Coordinates of C-alpha atoms and ligand atoms in Angstrom, one line a residue:
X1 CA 126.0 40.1 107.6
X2 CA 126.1 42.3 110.4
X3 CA 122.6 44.1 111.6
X4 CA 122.0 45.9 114.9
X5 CA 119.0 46.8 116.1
X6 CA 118.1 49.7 118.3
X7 CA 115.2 48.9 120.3
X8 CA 114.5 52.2 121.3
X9 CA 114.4 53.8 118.2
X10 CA 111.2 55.1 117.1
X11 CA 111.9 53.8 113.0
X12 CA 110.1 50.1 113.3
X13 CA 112.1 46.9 113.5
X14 CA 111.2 45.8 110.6
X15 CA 112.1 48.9 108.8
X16 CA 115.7 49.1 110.5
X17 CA 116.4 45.4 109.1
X18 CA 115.1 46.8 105.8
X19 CA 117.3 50.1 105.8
X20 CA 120.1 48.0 106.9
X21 CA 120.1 45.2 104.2
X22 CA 119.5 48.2 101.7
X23 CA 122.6 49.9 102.9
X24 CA 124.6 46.7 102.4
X25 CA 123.4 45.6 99.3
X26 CA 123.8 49.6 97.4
X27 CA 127.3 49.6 99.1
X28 CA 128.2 46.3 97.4
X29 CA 129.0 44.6 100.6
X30 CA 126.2 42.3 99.7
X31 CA 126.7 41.2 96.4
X32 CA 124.1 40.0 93.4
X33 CA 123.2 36.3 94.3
X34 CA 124.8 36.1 97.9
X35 CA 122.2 34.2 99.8
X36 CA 120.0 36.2 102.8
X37 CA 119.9 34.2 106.2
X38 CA 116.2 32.2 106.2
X39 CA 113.6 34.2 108.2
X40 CA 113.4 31.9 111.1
X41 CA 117.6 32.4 111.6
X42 CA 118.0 36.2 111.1
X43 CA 115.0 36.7 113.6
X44 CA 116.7 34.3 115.8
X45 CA 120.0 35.9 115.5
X46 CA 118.1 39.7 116.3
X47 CA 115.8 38.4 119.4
X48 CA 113.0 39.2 116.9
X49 CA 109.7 38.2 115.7
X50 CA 109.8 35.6 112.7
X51 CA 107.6 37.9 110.8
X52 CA 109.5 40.9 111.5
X53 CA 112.1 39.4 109.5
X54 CA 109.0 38.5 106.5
X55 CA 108.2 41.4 106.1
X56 CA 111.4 43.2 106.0
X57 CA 111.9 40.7 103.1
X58 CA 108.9 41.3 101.6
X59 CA 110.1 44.8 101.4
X60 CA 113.1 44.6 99.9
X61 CA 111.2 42.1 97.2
X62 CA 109.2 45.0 96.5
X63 CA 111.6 47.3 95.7
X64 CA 113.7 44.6 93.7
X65 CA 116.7 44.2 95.7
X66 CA 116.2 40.6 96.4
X67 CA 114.5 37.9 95.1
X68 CA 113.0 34.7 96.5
X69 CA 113.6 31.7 95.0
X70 CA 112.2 28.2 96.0
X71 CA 114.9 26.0 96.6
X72 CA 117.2 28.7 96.5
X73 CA 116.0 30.5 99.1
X74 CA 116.4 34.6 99.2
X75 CA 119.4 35.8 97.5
X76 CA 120.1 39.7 96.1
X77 CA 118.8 40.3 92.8
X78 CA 121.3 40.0 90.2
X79 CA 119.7 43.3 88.6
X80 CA 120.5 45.4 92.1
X81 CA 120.7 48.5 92.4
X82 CA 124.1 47.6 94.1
X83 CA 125.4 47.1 90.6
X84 CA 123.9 49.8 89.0
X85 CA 124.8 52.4 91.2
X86 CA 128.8 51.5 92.0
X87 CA 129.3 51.7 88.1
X88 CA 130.4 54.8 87.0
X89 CA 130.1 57.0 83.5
X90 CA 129.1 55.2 81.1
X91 CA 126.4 53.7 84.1
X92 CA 122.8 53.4 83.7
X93 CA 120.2 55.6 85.5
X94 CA 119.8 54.5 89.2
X95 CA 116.1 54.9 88.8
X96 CA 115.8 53.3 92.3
X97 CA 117.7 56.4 94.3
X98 CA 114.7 58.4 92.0
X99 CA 111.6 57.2 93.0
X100 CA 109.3 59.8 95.0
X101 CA 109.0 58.1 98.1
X102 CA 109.7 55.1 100.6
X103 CA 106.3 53.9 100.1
X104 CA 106.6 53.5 96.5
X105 CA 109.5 52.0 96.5
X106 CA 108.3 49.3 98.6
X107 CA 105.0 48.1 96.9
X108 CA 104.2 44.7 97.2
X109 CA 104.8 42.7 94.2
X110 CA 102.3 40.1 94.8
X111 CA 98.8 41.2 92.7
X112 CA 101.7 41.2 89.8
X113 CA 103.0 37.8 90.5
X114 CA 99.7 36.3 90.8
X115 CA 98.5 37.7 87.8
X116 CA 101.9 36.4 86.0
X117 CA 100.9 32.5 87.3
X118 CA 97.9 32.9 85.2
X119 CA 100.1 32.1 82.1
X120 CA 102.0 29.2 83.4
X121 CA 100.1 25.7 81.8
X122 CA 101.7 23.5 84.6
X123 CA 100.0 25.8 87.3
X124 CA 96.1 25.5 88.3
X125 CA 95.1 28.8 89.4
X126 CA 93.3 29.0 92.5
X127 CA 94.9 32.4 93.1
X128 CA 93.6 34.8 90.9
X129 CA 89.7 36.4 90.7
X130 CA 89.9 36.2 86.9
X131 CA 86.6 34.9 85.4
X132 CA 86.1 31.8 83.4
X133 CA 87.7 32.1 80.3
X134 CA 85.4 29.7 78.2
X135 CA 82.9 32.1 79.2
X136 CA 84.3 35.7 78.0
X137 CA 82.3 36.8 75.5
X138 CA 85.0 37.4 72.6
X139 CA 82.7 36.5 69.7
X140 CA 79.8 39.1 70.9
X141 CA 83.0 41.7 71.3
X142 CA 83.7 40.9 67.5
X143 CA 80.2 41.5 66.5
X144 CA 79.2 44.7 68.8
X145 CA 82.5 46.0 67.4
X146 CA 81.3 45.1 63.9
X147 CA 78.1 46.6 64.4
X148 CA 79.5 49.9 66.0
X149 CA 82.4 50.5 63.3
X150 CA 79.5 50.6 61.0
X151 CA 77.0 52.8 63.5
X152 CA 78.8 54.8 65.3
X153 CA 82.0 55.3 63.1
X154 CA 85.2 57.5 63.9
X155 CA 83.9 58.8 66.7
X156 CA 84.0 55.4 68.4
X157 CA 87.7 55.7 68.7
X158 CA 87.7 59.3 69.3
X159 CA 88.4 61.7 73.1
X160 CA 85.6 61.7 75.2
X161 CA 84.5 63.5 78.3
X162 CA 86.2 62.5 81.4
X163 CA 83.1 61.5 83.5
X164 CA 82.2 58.8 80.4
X165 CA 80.3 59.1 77.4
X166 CA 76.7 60.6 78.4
X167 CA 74.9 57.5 75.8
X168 CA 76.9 55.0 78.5
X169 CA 75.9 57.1 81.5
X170 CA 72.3 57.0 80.5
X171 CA 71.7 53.5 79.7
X172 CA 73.7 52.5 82.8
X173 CA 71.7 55.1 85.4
X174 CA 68.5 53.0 84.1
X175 CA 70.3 49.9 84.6
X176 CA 71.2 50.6 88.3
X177 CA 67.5 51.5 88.6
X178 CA 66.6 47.5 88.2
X179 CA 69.3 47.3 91.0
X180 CA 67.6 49.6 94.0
X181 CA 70.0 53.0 92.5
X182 CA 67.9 56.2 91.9
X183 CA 70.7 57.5 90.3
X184 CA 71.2 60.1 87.4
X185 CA 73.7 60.3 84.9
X186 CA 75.5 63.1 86.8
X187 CA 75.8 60.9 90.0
X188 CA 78.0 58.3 88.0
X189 CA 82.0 58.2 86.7
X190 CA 82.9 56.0 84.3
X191 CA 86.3 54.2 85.5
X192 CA 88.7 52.4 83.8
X193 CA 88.5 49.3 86.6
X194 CA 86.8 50.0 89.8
X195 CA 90.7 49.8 91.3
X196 CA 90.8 53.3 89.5
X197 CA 87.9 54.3 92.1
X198 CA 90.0 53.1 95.1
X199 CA 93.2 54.9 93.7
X200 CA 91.0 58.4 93.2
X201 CA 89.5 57.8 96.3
X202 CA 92.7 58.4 97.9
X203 CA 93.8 61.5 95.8
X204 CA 90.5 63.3 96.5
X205 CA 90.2 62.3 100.3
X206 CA 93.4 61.4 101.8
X207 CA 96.9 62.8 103.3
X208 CA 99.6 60.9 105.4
X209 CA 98.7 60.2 108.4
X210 CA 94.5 60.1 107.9
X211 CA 93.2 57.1 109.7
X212 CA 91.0 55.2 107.2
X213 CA 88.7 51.8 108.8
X214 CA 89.2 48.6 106.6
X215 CA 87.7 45.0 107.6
X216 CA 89.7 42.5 108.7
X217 CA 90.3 40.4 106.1
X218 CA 89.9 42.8 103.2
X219 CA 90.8 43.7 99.5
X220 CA 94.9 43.2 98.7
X221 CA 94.4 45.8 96.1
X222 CA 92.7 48.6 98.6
X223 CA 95.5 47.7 101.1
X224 CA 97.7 48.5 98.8
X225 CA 96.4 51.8 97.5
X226 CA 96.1 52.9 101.0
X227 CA 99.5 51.7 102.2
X228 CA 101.0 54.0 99.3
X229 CA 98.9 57.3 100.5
X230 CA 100.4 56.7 103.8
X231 CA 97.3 56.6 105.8
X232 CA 96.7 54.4 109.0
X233 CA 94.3 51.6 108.9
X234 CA 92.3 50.7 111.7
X235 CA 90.9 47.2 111.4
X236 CA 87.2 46.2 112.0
X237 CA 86.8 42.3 112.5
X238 CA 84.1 40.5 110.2
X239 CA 82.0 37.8 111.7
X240 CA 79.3 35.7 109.2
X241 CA 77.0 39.0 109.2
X242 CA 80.0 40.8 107.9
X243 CA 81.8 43.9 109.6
X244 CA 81.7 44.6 113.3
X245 CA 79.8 47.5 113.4
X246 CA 79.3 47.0 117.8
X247 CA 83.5 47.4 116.8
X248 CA 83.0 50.3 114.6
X249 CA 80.9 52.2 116.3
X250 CA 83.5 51.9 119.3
X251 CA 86.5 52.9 117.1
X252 CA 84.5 56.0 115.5
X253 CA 84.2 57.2 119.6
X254 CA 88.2 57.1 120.1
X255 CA 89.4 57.8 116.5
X256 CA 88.8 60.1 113.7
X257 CA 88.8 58.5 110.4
X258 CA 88.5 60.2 107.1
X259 CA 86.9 56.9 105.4
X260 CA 85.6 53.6 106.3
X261 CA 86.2 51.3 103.5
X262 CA 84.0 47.9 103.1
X263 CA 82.8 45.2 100.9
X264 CA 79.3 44.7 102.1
X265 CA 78.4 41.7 99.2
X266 CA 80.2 38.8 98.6
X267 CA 83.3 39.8 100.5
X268 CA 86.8 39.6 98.7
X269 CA 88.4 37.5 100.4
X270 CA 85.9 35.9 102.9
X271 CA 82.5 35.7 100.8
X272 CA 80.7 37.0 103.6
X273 CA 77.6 39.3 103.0
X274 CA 76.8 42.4 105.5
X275 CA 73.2 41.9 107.0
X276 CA 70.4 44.5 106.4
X277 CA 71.2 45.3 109.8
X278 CA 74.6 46.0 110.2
X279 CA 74.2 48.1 106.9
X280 CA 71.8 49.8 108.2
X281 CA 73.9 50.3 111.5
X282 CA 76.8 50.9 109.7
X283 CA 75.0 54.3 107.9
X284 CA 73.6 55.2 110.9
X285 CA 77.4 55.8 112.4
X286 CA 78.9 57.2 109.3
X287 CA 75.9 59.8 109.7
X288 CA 76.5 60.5 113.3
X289 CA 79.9 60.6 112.6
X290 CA 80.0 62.5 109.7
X291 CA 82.6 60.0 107.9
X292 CA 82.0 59.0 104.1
X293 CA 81.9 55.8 102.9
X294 CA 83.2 53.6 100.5
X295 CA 81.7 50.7 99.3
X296 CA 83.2 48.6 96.7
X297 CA 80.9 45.9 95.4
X298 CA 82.3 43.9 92.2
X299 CA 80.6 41.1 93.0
X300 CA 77.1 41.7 93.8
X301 CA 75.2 40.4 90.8
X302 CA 77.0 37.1 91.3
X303 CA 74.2 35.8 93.6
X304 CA 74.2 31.9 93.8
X305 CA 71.4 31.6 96.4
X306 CA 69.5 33.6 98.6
X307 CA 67.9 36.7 97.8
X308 CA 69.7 40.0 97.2
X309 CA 70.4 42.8 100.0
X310 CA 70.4 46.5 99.2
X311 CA 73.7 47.3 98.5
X312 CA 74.7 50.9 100.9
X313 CA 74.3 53.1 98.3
X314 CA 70.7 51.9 97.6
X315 CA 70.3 52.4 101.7
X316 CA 71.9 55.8 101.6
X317 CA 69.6 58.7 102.2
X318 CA 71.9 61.5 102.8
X319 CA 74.8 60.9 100.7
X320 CA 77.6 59.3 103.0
X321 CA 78.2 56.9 100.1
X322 CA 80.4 56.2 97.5
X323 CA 79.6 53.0 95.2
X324 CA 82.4 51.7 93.2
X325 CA 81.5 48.4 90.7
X326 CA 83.3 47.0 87.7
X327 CA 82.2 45.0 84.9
X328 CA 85.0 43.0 85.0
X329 CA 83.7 39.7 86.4
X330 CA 80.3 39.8 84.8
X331 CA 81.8 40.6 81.6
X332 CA 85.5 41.0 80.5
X333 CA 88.1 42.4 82.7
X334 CA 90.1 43.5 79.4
X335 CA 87.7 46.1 78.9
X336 CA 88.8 48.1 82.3
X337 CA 85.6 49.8 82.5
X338 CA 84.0 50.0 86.2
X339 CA 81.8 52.9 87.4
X340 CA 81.4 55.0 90.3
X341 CA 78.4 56.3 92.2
X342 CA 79.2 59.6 94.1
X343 CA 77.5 62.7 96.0
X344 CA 78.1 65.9 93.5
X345 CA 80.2 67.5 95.8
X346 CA 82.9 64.8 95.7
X347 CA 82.1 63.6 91.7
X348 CA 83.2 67.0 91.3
X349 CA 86.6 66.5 92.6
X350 CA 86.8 62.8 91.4
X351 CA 86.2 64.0 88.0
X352 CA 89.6 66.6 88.4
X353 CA 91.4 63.7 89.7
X354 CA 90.7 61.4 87.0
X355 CA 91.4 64.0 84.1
X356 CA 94.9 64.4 85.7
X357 CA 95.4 60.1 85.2
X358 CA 93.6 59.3 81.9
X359 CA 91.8 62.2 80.7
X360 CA 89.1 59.6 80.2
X361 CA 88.5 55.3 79.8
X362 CA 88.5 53.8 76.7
X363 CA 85.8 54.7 74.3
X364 CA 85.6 51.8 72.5
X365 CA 85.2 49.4 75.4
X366 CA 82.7 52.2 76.8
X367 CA 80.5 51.8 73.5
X368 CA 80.5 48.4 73.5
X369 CA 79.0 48.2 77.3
X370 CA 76.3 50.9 76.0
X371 CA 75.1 48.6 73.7
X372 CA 75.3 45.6 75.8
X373 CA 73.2 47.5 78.1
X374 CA 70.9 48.5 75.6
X375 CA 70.5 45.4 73.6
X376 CA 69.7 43.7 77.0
X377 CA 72.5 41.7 76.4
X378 CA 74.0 41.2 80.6
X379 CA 70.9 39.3 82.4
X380 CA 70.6 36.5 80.0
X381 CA 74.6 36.4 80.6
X382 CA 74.2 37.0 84.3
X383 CA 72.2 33.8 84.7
X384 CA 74.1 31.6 82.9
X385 CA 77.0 32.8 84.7
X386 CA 75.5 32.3 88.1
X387 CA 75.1 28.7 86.9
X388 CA 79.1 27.9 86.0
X389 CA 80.3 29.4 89.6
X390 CA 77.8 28.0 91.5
X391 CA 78.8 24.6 90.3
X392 CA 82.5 25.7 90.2
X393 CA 82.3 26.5 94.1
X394 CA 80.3 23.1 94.5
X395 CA 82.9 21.2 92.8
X396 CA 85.8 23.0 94.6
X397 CA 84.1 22.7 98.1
X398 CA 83.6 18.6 97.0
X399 CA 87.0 18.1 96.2
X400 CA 88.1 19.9 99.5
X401 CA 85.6 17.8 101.4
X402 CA 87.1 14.1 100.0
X403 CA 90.6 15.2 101.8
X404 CA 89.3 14.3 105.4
X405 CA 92.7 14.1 106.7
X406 CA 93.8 17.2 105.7
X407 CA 92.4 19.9 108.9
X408 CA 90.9 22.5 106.0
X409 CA 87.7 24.4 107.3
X410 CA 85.6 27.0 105.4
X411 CA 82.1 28.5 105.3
X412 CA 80.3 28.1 102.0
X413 CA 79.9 31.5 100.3
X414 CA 76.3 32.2 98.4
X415 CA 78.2 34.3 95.5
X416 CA 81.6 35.6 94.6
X417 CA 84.7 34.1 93.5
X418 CA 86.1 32.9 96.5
X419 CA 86.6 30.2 99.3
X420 CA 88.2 31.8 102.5
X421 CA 89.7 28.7 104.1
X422 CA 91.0 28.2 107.4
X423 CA 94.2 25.9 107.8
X424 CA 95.8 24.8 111.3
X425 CA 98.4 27.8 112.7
X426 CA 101.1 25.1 112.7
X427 CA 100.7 24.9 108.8
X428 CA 104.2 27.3 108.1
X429 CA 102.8 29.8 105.3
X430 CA 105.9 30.2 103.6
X431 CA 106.1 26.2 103.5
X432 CA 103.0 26.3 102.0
X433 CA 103.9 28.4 99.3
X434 CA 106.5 26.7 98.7
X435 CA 104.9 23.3 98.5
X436 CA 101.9 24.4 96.5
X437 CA 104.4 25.9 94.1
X438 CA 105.7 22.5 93.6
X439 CA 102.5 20.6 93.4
X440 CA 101.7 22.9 90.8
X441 CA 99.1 24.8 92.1
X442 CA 98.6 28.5 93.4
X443 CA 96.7 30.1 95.8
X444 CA 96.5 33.5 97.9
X445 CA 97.8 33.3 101.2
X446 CA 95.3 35.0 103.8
X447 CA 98.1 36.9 105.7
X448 CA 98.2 39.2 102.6
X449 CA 94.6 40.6 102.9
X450 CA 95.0 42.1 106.7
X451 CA 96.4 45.6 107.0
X452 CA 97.7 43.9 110.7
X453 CA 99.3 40.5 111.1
X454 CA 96.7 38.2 111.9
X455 CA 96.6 35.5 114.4
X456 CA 95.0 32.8 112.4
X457 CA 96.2 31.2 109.3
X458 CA 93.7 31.6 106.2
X459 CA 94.1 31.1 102.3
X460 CA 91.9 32.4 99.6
X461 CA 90.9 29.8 97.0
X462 CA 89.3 30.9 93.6
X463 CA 86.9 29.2 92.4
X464 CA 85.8 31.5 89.1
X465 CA 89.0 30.8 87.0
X466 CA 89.7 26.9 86.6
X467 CA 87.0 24.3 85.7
X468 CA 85.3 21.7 87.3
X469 CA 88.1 19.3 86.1
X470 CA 91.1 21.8 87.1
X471 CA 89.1 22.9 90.8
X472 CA 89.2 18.7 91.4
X473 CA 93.0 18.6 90.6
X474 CA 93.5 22.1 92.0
X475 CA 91.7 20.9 95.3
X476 CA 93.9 17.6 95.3
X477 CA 97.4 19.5 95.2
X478 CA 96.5 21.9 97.6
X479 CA 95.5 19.4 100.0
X480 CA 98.7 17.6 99.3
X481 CA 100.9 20.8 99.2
X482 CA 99.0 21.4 103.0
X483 CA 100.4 17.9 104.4
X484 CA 103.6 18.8 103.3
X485 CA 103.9 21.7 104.7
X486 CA 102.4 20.6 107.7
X487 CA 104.9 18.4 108.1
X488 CA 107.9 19.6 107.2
X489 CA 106.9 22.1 109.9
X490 CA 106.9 19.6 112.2
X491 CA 109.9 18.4 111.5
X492 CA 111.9 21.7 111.3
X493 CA 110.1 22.2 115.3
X494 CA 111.8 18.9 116.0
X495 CA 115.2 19.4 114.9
X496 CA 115.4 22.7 116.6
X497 CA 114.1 21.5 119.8
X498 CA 115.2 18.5 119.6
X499 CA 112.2 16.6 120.4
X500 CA 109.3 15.6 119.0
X501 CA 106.8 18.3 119.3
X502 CA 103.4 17.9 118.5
X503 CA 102.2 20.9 116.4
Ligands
LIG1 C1 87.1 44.0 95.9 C2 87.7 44.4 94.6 N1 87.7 45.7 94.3 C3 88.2 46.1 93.1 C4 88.7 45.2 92.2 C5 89.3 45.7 90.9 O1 88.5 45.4 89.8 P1 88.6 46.1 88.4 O2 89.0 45.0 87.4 O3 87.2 46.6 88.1 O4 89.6 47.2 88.5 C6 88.7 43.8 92.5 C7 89.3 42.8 91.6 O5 89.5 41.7 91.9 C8 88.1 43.4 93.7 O6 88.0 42.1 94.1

């Protein structure tokens, strides 16, 4: 496999390894299952960065070209477009030579594999932000749905408008008012998943080449929608009081970004929770630099101690701020119904935006949360929920704890879903993978939720999906699948070097 690299070129190394490979695999010169070079050889062969090499191969994951395999390492996918594209006639489509652009060709794959673990019985999921499933509410979905065939009738299954139906809009603007939001029915969109708010977000706001401020770590799933409009992310770093806003406010002087994007509650991935402060700091720059914000908060009313904050919107006196939320941890993620909070100006365009995707989200699942709302059905659920995570993160952060051996460090999070844990650099990550795939357990590695590669080695753990009996097993094979990889790293320093190395 022959790849040169020109140095002075202005296309990213990574990105000449990935055209490269590309070349070789549609010419045929790679065939379906030949087996890549590991990551650590190839980037010793090119003089390059190890995860150079990573993310080249992440790429070409993406856009299906190769396929890792543990045990079998990274080989081309059988389904290639190498052997769709050399047949002739008779040949199917080469979708791949089709697709609009680079970017969505190369998409990460990784939300989608996570959420594919989910179904695997031998697996305990410590990846995913799914709720607990004992706890969805399927039987009070069979009786609202009971009760509004018979109330409502065909118009429950009928169009609606594309902002959400106005009954929903109303009973949820006087909900938000228990939360802090003076907000009317006009200020608020109805969204199928508050993902759909980050997607429109960037449709209404953004072209190549915008600069738009993310935290360091942040949301996979906002990385991603940015990374496919193109835009450049600038991180801010997070601390225990959340972003950096001394950062920020640096970063707004030398750069012009069209958004700052942030998770002020219950961070996703680290748990932390922005101080009054900072969020009132934070407002103060996005005023004085005239840059909107978005504030995507799914977590907020999963409070486990300590009392609540204002969320920015609340704070927001002059409209710099866009609210997205979701019911889909506090009641059923199947429903895909989120909402969005937005200065008229901009609801007007997000409205346009969203008619173009899915004219509107689904009436039924919008009825159903109008009567939840109005039969005061979400508090008493909220507090029992609060209960099962809150002892879910206890008996996570207990089973961690036992395993004193094993160098795991993390800061207990007052709500959310998730343990941010930080693991010893020498820990490999795609070791770890590896060896938490065969323990039987899953988890999301940190490096994912950067936008830049980041020095230290993190991994999210879930605490909202297993139970307390799972978390204790879950806990145990991590820990395990975290000596292993620690020391197979060790040994794979040793044999290169040749002597023992302490890591
Ligand atoms: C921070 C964040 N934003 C958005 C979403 C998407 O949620 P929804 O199911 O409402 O689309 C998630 C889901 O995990 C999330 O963690």
């Amino acid at each position: 496999m022959e790849i040169t690299i020109d140095r002075n070129s202005r296309t990213p190394i990574y990105r000449q390894i990935v055209d490269r490979i590309h070349e070789m695999i549609t010419s045929g010169a790679l065939p379906p299952g030949f087996s890549l070079p590991p990551e650590r050889r190839l980037a010793d062969a090119l003089g390059v960065n190890r995860t150079t090499v990573l993310t080249a191969y992440r790429d070409l994951k993406g856009t299906g070209l190769i396929d890792a395999h543990v045990g079998r390492g990274t080989i081309v996918a059988e389904q290639s477009s190498a052997t769709i594209e050399r047949s002739t006639d008779s040949s199917p489509l080469a979708w791949s030579q089709l697709f609009r652009d680079r970017a969505s060709r190369t998409r990460d794959p990784l939300i989608r594999d996570l959420l594919e673990l989910t179904e695997r019985p031998d697996v305990i999921v410590l990846s995913a932000g799914l709720p607990a499933p004992e706890h969805l509410p399927h039987e009070l979905l069979g009786e609202l749905t009971t009760e509004l065939v018979r109330d409502i009738g065909p118009a429950l299954i009928q169009y609606g408008p594309t902002e959400g139906l106005s009954s929903l809009r109303r009973s949820l603007s006087r909900w938000l008012l228990t939360r802090g939001h003076r907000t009317s029915p006009a200020d608020l969109m109805i969204l199928s998943g508050s993902q759909q708010g980050l997607d429109l977000t960037a449709r209404v706001f953004l072209d190549p080449g915008d600069t738009v401020v993310v935290e360091a770590p942040t949301y996979i799933g906002a990385l991603e929608v940015f990374r496919t409009a193109r835009v450049r992310l600038l991180e801010v770093p997070t601390d225990a009081e959340g972003m950096r806003t001394d950062v920020l406010a640096d970063l707004l002087e030398r750069h012009r970004p069209k958004l700052i994007y942030t998770l002020p509650t219950f961070q996703n991935p680290s748990g932390t929770v922005m101080s009054l402060e900072r969020r009132r700091h934070l407002l103060e720059l996005a005023i004085r630099h005239r840059v909107p914000v978005l504030e995507d908060d799914p977590y907020g009313e999963l409070r486990y101690s300590g009392e609540p904050i204002p969320s920015l919107k609340a704070l927001d006196r002059t409209g710099h701020v866009i609210h997205l939320s979701t019911f889909s941890k506090t009641l059923m993620p199947g429903l895909r119904i989120g909402y969005m909070i937005a200065p008229r100006p901009a609801m007007q365009q997000f409205v346009l935006a969203k008619q173009t995707i899915d004219l509107h989200s689904n009436t039924l699942g919008q009825w159903i949360l109008d009567r939840i709302l109005r039969n005061d059905l979400l508090e008493p659920r909220l507090a029992v929920l609060r209960k099962v995570y809150a002892s879910r993160r206890d008996a996570l952060e207990t089973a961690l704890a036992a395993h004193r051996d094993v160098d795991i460090s993390w800061k207990s999070p007052a709500g959310g879903f998730y343990l941010w844990c930080k693991l010893p650099r020498s820990v490999e990550r795609t070791r770890l993978v590896a060896s938490a795939a065969s323990a039987g357990v899953s988890f999301l590695p940190g490096w994912t939720s950067f936008a830049e590669e980041p020095d230290e080695n993190f991994v999210r753990l879930s605490f909202s999906f297993a139970d307390e009996k799972q978390l204790e097993e879950g806990a145990n094979r991590f820990a395990i699948a975290v000596q292993h990889a620690a020391s197979s790293t060790r040994k794979a320093v040793q044999q290169e070097t040749g002597t023992p190395t302490i890591v």
